[in-house]
Amino acid sequence: MPRSSTIRLILLFASLVFTGANCLAQSTTGTVGMSATVSKFVEINSGGSVTLTGNSGGGVTTDGVANSPLAVSINLGELGPSNTNSFVSASVPLKLRSNAAYVLSMTATVTSSGTTASKIGAADVGFGLGTVSRTGVGVNAGADTNATSGDPTLPANGSVNAGTGRYEFTAVRSNLSAFSSATTALSGPIIMNAVPRSNANGLTVPALFAVKPQFFENGTTTVSVTFTVTAP
């Protein structure tokens, strides 16, 4: 082969190699932009079955079901002097979950068919929140503030009025008269860590109600309590 042809072949081969190298080195880019929001979230559900003690008649009409909406109905039974128990008490477990600091407030109304001062009133229905529990996988440790006086049946939370003879719940926010409008009962920091909603754990606390049977005016009484949890 003539030398000139050989040189042309070598140059052609070099050109192809160079061009191929450039093709392999070529690159392009693309981008994807995303945005998202995590809103404040709070919820209150039933923490489980209701416990009713000291009752004469009555019973739990609609029980609590863990992790289901709170919709409990209780018949406290006889609250007159024929009931010789110290107290008729109901314990209603609550379960709270949140991804932010929370406030649990309560509103209560008490309606009685009686017409005298001896009828059952809001002050005759003791109330308090029991021990707060933050346990289970995914539950954030934190210090909660209980704004009630706890178990209303404790000796420190009530006594017989020396002047009237009537038993009274006297401690701070220890009866339903303190909750005639929305009033804070419990507050605290974020409850849940970053876990799926299917995680059923949460903060649990019993709502405690109590009435001391007395010579109340005869009639019927209706108690309505609404709990609301918010993330301020």
Short mmCIF file of N, CA and C in Angstrom, two decimals, residues 35-184:
data_model
loop_
_atom_site.label_atom_id
_atom_site.label_comp_id
_atom_site.label_asym_id
_atom_site.label_seq_id
_atom_site.Cartn_x
_atom_site.Cartn_y
_atom_site.Cartn_z
N SER A 35 -42.10 19.84 46.65
CA SER A 35 -42.38 20.55 47.90
C SER A 35 -43.47 19.81 48.65
N ALA A 36 -43.54 19.99 49.95
CA ALA A 36 -44.53 19.27 50.76
C ALA A 36 -44.81 20.06 52.03
N THR A 37 -45.88 19.69 52.69
CA THR A 37 -46.27 20.33 53.94
C THR A 37 -46.68 19.27 54.94
N VAL A 38 -46.28 19.44 56.17
CA VAL A 38 -46.79 18.62 57.28
C VAL A 38 -47.55 19.56 58.21
N SER A 39 -48.86 19.39 58.27
CA SER A 39 -49.69 20.25 59.09
C SER A 39 -49.73 19.74 60.53
N LYS A 40 -50.08 20.62 61.45
CA LYS A 40 -50.29 20.19 62.83
C LYS A 40 -51.44 19.19 62.88
N PHE A 41 -51.29 18.17 63.68
CA PHE A 41 -52.31 17.13 63.76
C PHE A 41 -52.51 16.72 65.20
N VAL A 42 -53.77 16.65 65.63
CA VAL A 42 -54.11 16.17 66.97
C VAL A 42 -55.36 15.31 66.86
N GLU A 43 -55.49 14.34 67.76
CA GLU A 43 -56.71 13.55 67.79
C GLU A 43 -56.94 13.00 69.19
N ILE A 44 -58.21 12.75 69.50
CA ILE A 44 -58.57 12.10 70.76
C ILE A 44 -59.48 10.93 70.44
N ASN A 45 -59.17 9.79 71.04
CA ASN A 45 -59.96 8.58 70.87
C ASN A 45 -60.19 7.93 72.23
N SER A 46 -60.98 6.88 72.21
CA SER A 46 -61.16 6.09 73.42
C SER A 46 -59.88 5.32 73.72
N GLY A 47 -59.55 5.23 75.00
CA GLY A 47 -58.39 4.45 75.41
C GLY A 47 -58.76 3.05 75.85
N GLY A 48 -60.06 2.72 75.79
CA GLY A 48 -60.48 1.38 76.21
C GLY A 48 -61.75 1.40 77.03
N SER A 49 -62.01 0.32 77.72
CA SER A 49 -63.26 0.13 78.44
C SER A 49 -63.39 1.03 79.66
N VAL A 50 -64.63 1.42 79.94
CA VAL A 50 -64.97 2.24 81.10
C VAL A 50 -65.06 1.36 82.34
N THR A 51 -64.64 1.91 83.48
CA THR A 51 -64.80 1.22 84.76
C THR A 51 -65.78 2.01 85.61
N LEU A 52 -66.84 1.35 86.08
CA LEU A 52 -67.86 1.98 86.92
C LEU A 52 -67.91 1.24 88.25
N THR A 53 -67.76 1.98 89.35
CA THR A 53 -67.77 1.37 90.69
C THR A 53 -68.69 2.15 91.62
N GLY A 54 -69.15 1.46 92.67
CA GLY A 54 -69.98 2.10 93.70
C GLY A 54 -71.41 2.34 93.26
N ASN A 55 -71.78 1.90 92.08
CA ASN A 55 -73.13 2.18 91.58
C ASN A 55 -74.15 1.21 92.14
N SER A 56 -75.36 1.69 92.30
CA SER A 56 -76.51 0.87 92.65
C SER A 56 -77.47 0.98 91.48
N GLY A 57 -77.54 -0.07 90.67
CA GLY A 57 -78.26 0.02 89.42
C GLY A 57 -77.40 0.72 88.38
N GLY A 58 -78.01 1.01 87.25
CA GLY A 58 -77.26 1.67 86.18
C GLY A 58 -76.24 0.74 85.56
N GLY A 59 -75.24 1.31 84.92
CA GLY A 59 -74.21 0.54 84.24
C GLY A 59 -73.66 1.32 83.06
N VAL A 60 -72.74 0.72 82.37
CA VAL A 60 -72.15 1.34 81.19
C VAL A 60 -73.03 1.02 79.99
N THR A 61 -73.68 2.03 79.46
CA THR A 61 -74.61 1.84 78.35
C THR A 61 -73.86 1.67 77.03
N THR A 62 -72.92 2.55 76.77
CA THR A 62 -72.07 2.46 75.58
C THR A 62 -70.62 2.52 76.03
N ASP A 63 -69.94 1.40 75.89
CA ASP A 63 -68.57 1.31 76.41
C ASP A 63 -67.57 1.92 75.43
N GLY A 64 -66.38 2.21 75.94
CA GLY A 64 -65.31 2.70 75.09
C GLY A 64 -64.63 1.55 74.38
N VAL A 65 -64.20 1.79 73.16
CA VAL A 65 -63.47 0.80 72.36
C VAL A 65 -62.13 1.44 72.00
N ALA A 66 -61.04 0.82 72.42
CA ALA A 66 -59.71 1.38 72.21
C ALA A 66 -59.48 1.76 70.76
N ASN A 67 -58.95 2.97 70.56
CA ASN A 67 -58.59 3.51 69.25
C ASN A 67 -59.79 3.84 68.38
N SER A 68 -60.97 3.86 68.96
CA SER A 68 -62.18 4.27 68.25
C SER A 68 -62.63 5.62 68.78
N PRO A 69 -63.47 6.34 68.04
CA PRO A 69 -63.93 7.65 68.51
C PRO A 69 -64.54 7.56 69.91
N LEU A 70 -64.28 8.58 70.73
CA LEU A 70 -64.78 8.60 72.09
C LEU A 70 -66.27 8.93 72.07
N ALA A 71 -67.10 7.97 72.44
CA ALA A 71 -68.56 8.16 72.46
C ALA A 71 -69.13 7.24 73.54
N VAL A 72 -68.89 7.62 74.79
CA VAL A 72 -69.24 6.77 75.92
C VAL A 72 -70.55 7.26 76.56
N SER A 73 -71.37 6.33 77.00
CA SER A 73 -72.61 6.65 77.70
C SER A 73 -72.68 5.82 78.98
N ILE A 74 -72.89 6.49 80.12
CA ILE A 74 -72.88 5.81 81.42
C ILE A 74 -74.13 6.18 82.21
N ASN A 75 -74.77 5.19 82.79
CA ASN A 75 -75.87 5.41 83.73
C ASN A 75 -75.31 5.21 85.13
N LEU A 76 -75.20 6.29 85.89
CA LEU A 76 -74.59 6.19 87.22
C LEU A 76 -75.50 5.51 88.24
N GLY A 77 -76.75 5.27 87.87
CA GLY A 77 -77.66 4.60 88.78
C GLY A 77 -78.17 5.51 89.88
N GLU A 78 -78.48 4.93 91.03
CA GLU A 78 -79.04 5.66 92.16
C GLU A 78 -77.97 6.51 92.85
N LEU A 79 -78.27 7.81 93.03
CA LEU A 79 -77.34 8.72 93.70
C LEU A 79 -77.93 9.28 95.00
N GLY A 80 -79.07 8.74 95.40
CA GLY A 80 -79.69 9.15 96.66
C GLY A 80 -79.15 8.36 97.83
N PRO A 81 -79.70 8.60 99.04
CA PRO A 81 -79.18 7.98 100.26
C PRO A 81 -79.37 6.47 100.33
N SER A 82 -80.19 5.91 99.45
CA SER A 82 -80.34 4.45 99.47
C SER A 82 -79.08 3.76 98.95
N ASN A 83 -78.25 4.49 98.26
CA ASN A 83 -76.95 3.97 97.83
C ASN A 83 -75.96 4.27 98.95
N THR A 84 -75.52 3.25 99.64
CA THR A 84 -74.67 3.43 100.82
C THR A 84 -73.18 3.45 100.51
N ASN A 85 -72.81 3.41 99.25
CA ASN A 85 -71.39 3.48 98.89
C ASN A 85 -70.86 4.90 99.06
N SER A 86 -69.57 5.00 99.32
CA SER A 86 -68.96 6.32 99.53
C SER A 86 -69.05 7.19 98.29
N PHE A 87 -68.78 6.60 97.13
CA PHE A 87 -68.84 7.33 95.87
C PHE A 87 -69.33 6.41 94.76
N VAL A 88 -69.99 7.00 93.79
CA VAL A 88 -70.21 6.34 92.51
C VAL A 88 -69.17 6.93 91.56
N SER A 89 -68.28 6.09 91.06
CA SER A 89 -67.13 6.58 90.29
C SER A 89 -67.06 5.93 88.92
N ALA A 90 -66.69 6.73 87.93
CA ALA A 90 -66.49 6.23 86.57
C ALA A 90 -65.11 6.66 86.09
N SER A 91 -64.39 5.71 85.50
CA SER A 91 -63.08 5.99 84.91
C SER A 91 -63.16 5.76 83.41
N VAL A 92 -62.94 6.82 82.64
CA VAL A 92 -63.06 6.76 81.18
C VAL A 92 -61.68 6.97 80.56
N PRO A 93 -61.06 5.92 80.01
CA PRO A 93 -59.73 6.06 79.42
C PRO A 93 -59.76 6.91 78.14
N LEU A 94 -58.82 7.84 78.03
CA LEU A 94 -58.67 8.67 76.84
C LEU A 94 -57.33 8.35 76.19
N LYS A 95 -57.27 8.47 74.87
CA LYS A 95 -56.00 8.34 74.15
C LYS A 95 -55.82 9.54 73.24
N LEU A 96 -54.67 10.20 73.38
CA LEU A 96 -54.35 11.37 72.58
C LEU A 96 -53.13 11.10 71.72
N ARG A 97 -53.13 11.70 70.52
CA ARG A 97 -51.96 11.62 69.65
C ARG A 97 -51.79 12.98 68.96
N SER A 98 -50.54 13.36 68.73
CA SER A 98 -50.29 14.63 68.06
C SER A 98 -48.88 14.65 67.49
N ASN A 99 -48.67 15.54 66.52
CA ASN A 99 -47.33 15.79 66.00
C ASN A 99 -46.87 17.20 66.37
N ALA A 100 -47.53 17.76 67.39
CA ALA A 100 -47.22 19.11 67.86
C ALA A 100 -47.63 19.21 69.32
N ALA A 101 -47.24 20.27 69.96
CA ALA A 101 -47.70 20.51 71.33
C ALA A 101 -49.23 20.57 71.33
N TYR A 102 -49.85 20.11 72.38
CA TYR A 102 -51.31 19.98 72.40
C TYR A 102 -51.90 20.61 73.66
N VAL A 103 -53.20 20.89 73.59
CA VAL A 103 -53.98 21.33 74.75
C VAL A 103 -55.29 20.55 74.74
N LEU A 104 -55.59 19.88 75.84
CA LEU A 104 -56.86 19.17 76.00
C LEU A 104 -57.76 20.00 76.90
N SER A 105 -58.89 20.41 76.36
CA SER A 105 -59.84 21.19 77.14
C SER A 105 -61.15 20.43 77.29
N MET A 106 -61.98 20.88 78.21
CA MET A 106 -63.23 20.18 78.46
C MET A 106 -64.34 21.19 78.73
N THR A 107 -65.54 20.85 78.28
CA THR A 107 -66.75 21.63 78.58
C THR A 107 -67.79 20.67 79.12
N ALA A 108 -68.48 21.08 80.19
CA ALA A 108 -69.47 20.20 80.81
C ALA A 108 -70.74 20.96 81.16
N THR A 109 -71.86 20.28 81.01
CA THR A 109 -73.15 20.82 81.45
C THR A 109 -73.86 19.77 82.28
N VAL A 110 -74.51 20.22 83.33
CA VAL A 110 -75.27 19.33 84.21
C VAL A 110 -76.69 19.89 84.31
N THR A 111 -77.66 19.07 83.95
CA THR A 111 -79.07 19.49 83.97
C THR A 111 -79.85 18.55 84.88
N SER A 112 -80.58 19.13 85.83
CA SER A 112 -81.36 18.32 86.77
C SER A 112 -82.82 18.75 86.74
N SER A 113 -83.70 17.80 86.94
CA SER A 113 -85.13 18.10 86.96
C SER A 113 -85.57 18.73 88.27
N GLY A 114 -84.72 18.76 89.26
CA GLY A 114 -85.05 19.36 90.55
C GLY A 114 -85.19 20.88 90.45
N THR A 115 -85.80 21.46 91.48
CA THR A 115 -86.05 22.91 91.47
C THR A 115 -85.47 23.62 92.68
N THR A 116 -84.87 22.88 93.60
CA THR A 116 -84.33 23.49 94.80
C THR A 116 -82.81 23.42 94.80
N ALA A 117 -82.23 24.05 95.80
CA ALA A 117 -80.77 24.04 95.92
C ALA A 117 -80.24 22.64 96.23
N SER A 118 -81.13 21.72 96.60
CA SER A 118 -80.69 20.37 96.94
C SER A 118 -80.62 19.44 95.73
N LYS A 119 -80.94 19.96 94.55
CA LYS A 119 -80.81 19.14 93.34
C LYS A 119 -79.33 18.92 93.03
N ILE A 120 -79.05 17.90 92.23
CA ILE A 120 -77.68 17.66 91.81
C ILE A 120 -77.26 18.75 90.82
N GLY A 121 -76.12 19.38 91.12
CA GLY A 121 -75.59 20.42 90.24
C GLY A 121 -74.21 20.06 89.76
N ALA A 122 -73.65 20.93 88.95
CA ALA A 122 -72.32 20.68 88.38
C ALA A 122 -71.26 20.52 89.46
N ALA A 123 -71.40 21.25 90.56
CA ALA A 123 -70.41 21.17 91.63
C ALA A 123 -70.47 19.84 92.38
N ASP A 124 -71.57 19.11 92.20
CA ASP A 124 -71.71 17.81 92.88
C ASP A 124 -71.08 16.66 92.09
N VAL A 125 -70.64 16.95 90.89
CA VAL A 125 -70.00 15.91 90.06
C VAL A 125 -68.50 16.16 90.06
N GLY A 126 -67.78 15.32 90.80
CA GLY A 126 -66.34 15.46 90.88
C GLY A 126 -65.69 15.05 89.57
N PHE A 127 -64.57 15.70 89.27
CA PHE A 127 -63.84 15.38 88.05
C PHE A 127 -62.35 15.59 88.25
N GLY A 128 -61.57 14.77 87.56
CA GLY A 128 -60.12 14.96 87.53
C GLY A 128 -59.51 14.01 86.53
N LEU A 129 -58.31 14.30 86.12
CA LEU A 129 -57.56 13.41 85.24
C LEU A 129 -56.56 12.63 86.07
N GLY A 130 -56.44 11.34 85.79
CA GLY A 130 -55.52 10.49 86.53
C GLY A 130 -54.10 10.57 86.00
N THR A 131 -53.36 9.50 86.18
CA THR A 131 -51.94 9.46 85.79
C THR A 131 -51.79 9.41 84.28
N VAL A 132 -50.96 10.29 83.75
CA VAL A 132 -50.69 10.34 82.32
C VAL A 132 -49.61 9.31 81.98
N SER A 133 -49.83 8.56 80.90
CA SER A 133 -48.86 7.54 80.48
C SER A 133 -48.43 7.81 79.04
N ARG A 134 -47.11 7.88 78.84
CA ARG A 134 -46.53 7.97 77.49
C ARG A 134 -45.63 6.75 77.30
N THR A 135 -46.21 5.66 76.85
CA THR A 135 -45.45 4.43 76.69
C THR A 135 -45.70 3.84 75.31
N GLY A 136 -44.78 2.97 74.88
CA GLY A 136 -44.92 2.28 73.61
C GLY A 136 -44.01 2.85 72.55
N VAL A 137 -43.71 2.02 71.56
CA VAL A 137 -42.84 2.41 70.45
C VAL A 137 -43.45 3.61 69.72
N GLY A 138 -42.63 4.61 69.46
CA GLY A 138 -43.09 5.76 68.70
C GLY A 138 -43.65 6.89 69.50
N VAL A 139 -43.81 6.70 70.82
CA VAL A 139 -44.36 7.75 71.67
C VAL A 139 -43.23 8.61 72.22
N ASN A 140 -43.36 9.89 72.05
CA ASN A 140 -42.34 10.83 72.50
C ASN A 140 -42.39 11.00 74.02
N ALA A 141 -41.24 10.99 74.64
CA ALA A 141 -41.19 11.27 76.08
C ALA A 141 -41.38 12.76 76.30
N GLY A 142 -42.11 13.12 77.32
CA GLY A 142 -42.34 14.53 77.58
C GLY A 142 -43.06 14.71 78.90
N ALA A 143 -43.05 15.93 79.39
CA ALA A 143 -43.70 16.26 80.66
C ALA A 143 -45.02 16.96 80.38
N ASP A 144 -46.10 16.38 80.86
CA ASP A 144 -47.43 16.94 80.65
C ASP A 144 -47.90 17.67 81.91
N THR A 145 -48.74 18.67 81.72
CA THR A 145 -49.25 19.46 82.84
C THR A 145 -50.72 19.15 83.07
N ASN A 146 -51.01 18.53 84.20
CA ASN A 146 -52.38 18.20 84.58
C ASN A 146 -52.95 19.39 85.35
N ALA A 147 -53.95 20.05 84.77
CA ALA A 147 -54.52 21.24 85.40
C ALA A 147 -55.63 20.91 86.39
N THR A 148 -55.95 19.63 86.55
CA THR A 148 -56.95 19.22 87.52
C THR A 148 -56.26 18.76 88.80
N SER A 149 -57.06 18.41 89.80
CA SER A 149 -56.51 17.93 91.07
C SER A 149 -56.44 16.42 91.15
N GLY A 150 -56.64 15.75 90.00
CA GLY A 150 -56.54 14.30 89.99
C GLY A 150 -57.81 13.63 90.46
N ASP A 151 -57.69 12.47 91.02
CA ASP A 151 -58.83 11.67 91.47
C ASP A 151 -59.69 12.48 92.44
N PRO A 152 -60.94 12.79 92.07
CA PRO A 152 -61.78 13.62 92.94
C PRO A 152 -62.17 12.95 94.25
N THR A 153 -62.03 11.63 94.34
CA THR A 153 -62.41 10.94 95.57
C THR A 153 -61.33 10.98 96.65
N LEU A 154 -60.15 11.50 96.32
CA LEU A 154 -59.09 11.60 97.33
C LEU A 154 -59.52 12.55 98.45
N PRO A 155 -59.17 12.23 99.68
CA PRO A 155 -59.57 13.08 100.82
C PRO A 155 -59.17 14.54 100.66
N ALA A 156 -58.05 14.79 99.99
CA ALA A 156 -57.58 16.17 99.82
C ALA A 156 -58.45 16.97 98.86
N ASN A 157 -59.29 16.29 98.07
CA ASN A 157 -60.05 16.98 97.04
C ASN A 157 -61.49 17.30 97.41
N GLY A 158 -61.91 16.91 98.61
CA GLY A 158 -63.27 17.22 99.01
C GLY A 158 -63.55 16.87 100.45
N SER A 159 -64.65 17.42 100.97
CA SER A 159 -65.03 17.15 102.36
C SER A 159 -66.45 17.64 102.59
N VAL A 160 -66.98 17.31 103.76
CA VAL A 160 -68.31 17.76 104.15
C VAL A 160 -68.23 19.21 104.62
N ASN A 161 -69.10 20.05 104.08
CA ASN A 161 -69.16 21.45 104.48
C ASN A 161 -69.72 21.52 105.91
N ALA A 162 -68.94 22.08 106.83
CA ALA A 162 -69.34 22.12 108.24
C ALA A 162 -70.61 22.94 108.44
N GLY A 163 -70.85 23.91 107.58
CA GLY A 163 -72.02 24.76 107.74
C GLY A 163 -73.29 24.16 107.17
N THR A 164 -73.20 23.55 105.98
CA THR A 164 -74.39 23.03 105.30
C THR A 164 -74.56 21.52 105.45
N GLY A 165 -73.47 20.82 105.73
CA GLY A 165 -73.52 19.37 105.83
C GLY A 165 -73.41 18.67 104.49
N ARG A 166 -73.36 19.45 103.44
CA ARG A 166 -73.30 18.87 102.10
C ARG A 166 -71.85 18.51 101.76
N TYR A 167 -71.66 17.36 101.09
CA TYR A 167 -70.31 17.01 100.65
C TYR A 167 -69.96 17.87 99.45
N GLU A 168 -68.74 18.42 99.43
CA GLU A 168 -68.32 19.31 98.35
C GLU A 168 -66.92 18.92 97.84
N PHE A 169 -66.75 19.01 96.53
CA PHE A 169 -65.43 18.85 95.92
C PHE A 169 -64.80 20.24 95.89
N THR A 170 -63.79 20.43 96.71
CA THR A 170 -63.28 21.78 96.96
C THR A 170 -61.93 22.09 96.32
N ALA A 171 -61.23 21.12 95.82
CA ALA A 171 -59.90 21.37 95.25
C ALA A 171 -60.02 22.10 93.91
N VAL A 172 -58.91 22.58 93.40
CA VAL A 172 -58.88 23.33 92.15
C VAL A 172 -59.32 22.43 90.98
N ARG A 173 -60.30 22.90 90.22
CA ARG A 173 -60.83 22.16 89.07
C ARG A 173 -61.07 20.68 89.41
N SER A 174 -61.77 20.47 90.53
CA SER A 174 -62.07 19.11 90.98
C SER A 174 -63.53 18.73 90.76
N ASN A 175 -64.33 19.62 90.15
CA ASN A 175 -65.72 19.30 89.85
C ASN A 175 -66.13 20.00 88.57
N LEU A 176 -67.27 19.63 88.04
CA LEU A 176 -67.67 20.10 86.71
C LEU A 176 -68.08 21.56 86.66
N SER A 177 -68.29 22.20 87.80
CA SER A 177 -68.62 23.63 87.77
C SER A 177 -67.46 24.45 87.24
N ALA A 178 -66.25 23.91 87.30
CA ALA A 178 -65.06 24.62 86.80
C ALA A 178 -64.94 24.52 85.28
N PHE A 179 -65.84 23.76 84.66
CA PHE A 179 -65.74 23.52 83.22
C PHE A 179 -67.05 23.89 82.51
N SER A 180 -67.71 24.94 82.99
CA SER A 180 -68.94 25.39 82.35
C SER A 180 -68.67 25.96 80.97
N SER A 181 -67.45 26.41 80.73
CA SER A 181 -66.99 26.79 79.40
C SER A 181 -65.67 26.07 79.16
N ALA A 182 -65.20 26.07 77.91
CA ALA A 182 -63.99 25.34 77.57
C ALA A 182 -62.82 25.75 78.46
N THR A 183 -62.30 24.78 79.20
CA THR A 183 -61.22 25.03 80.17
C THR A 183 -60.15 23.96 80.01
N THR A 184 -58.90 24.40 80.05
CA THR A 184 -57.79 23.46 79.89
C THR A 184 -57.73 22.46 81.03
#
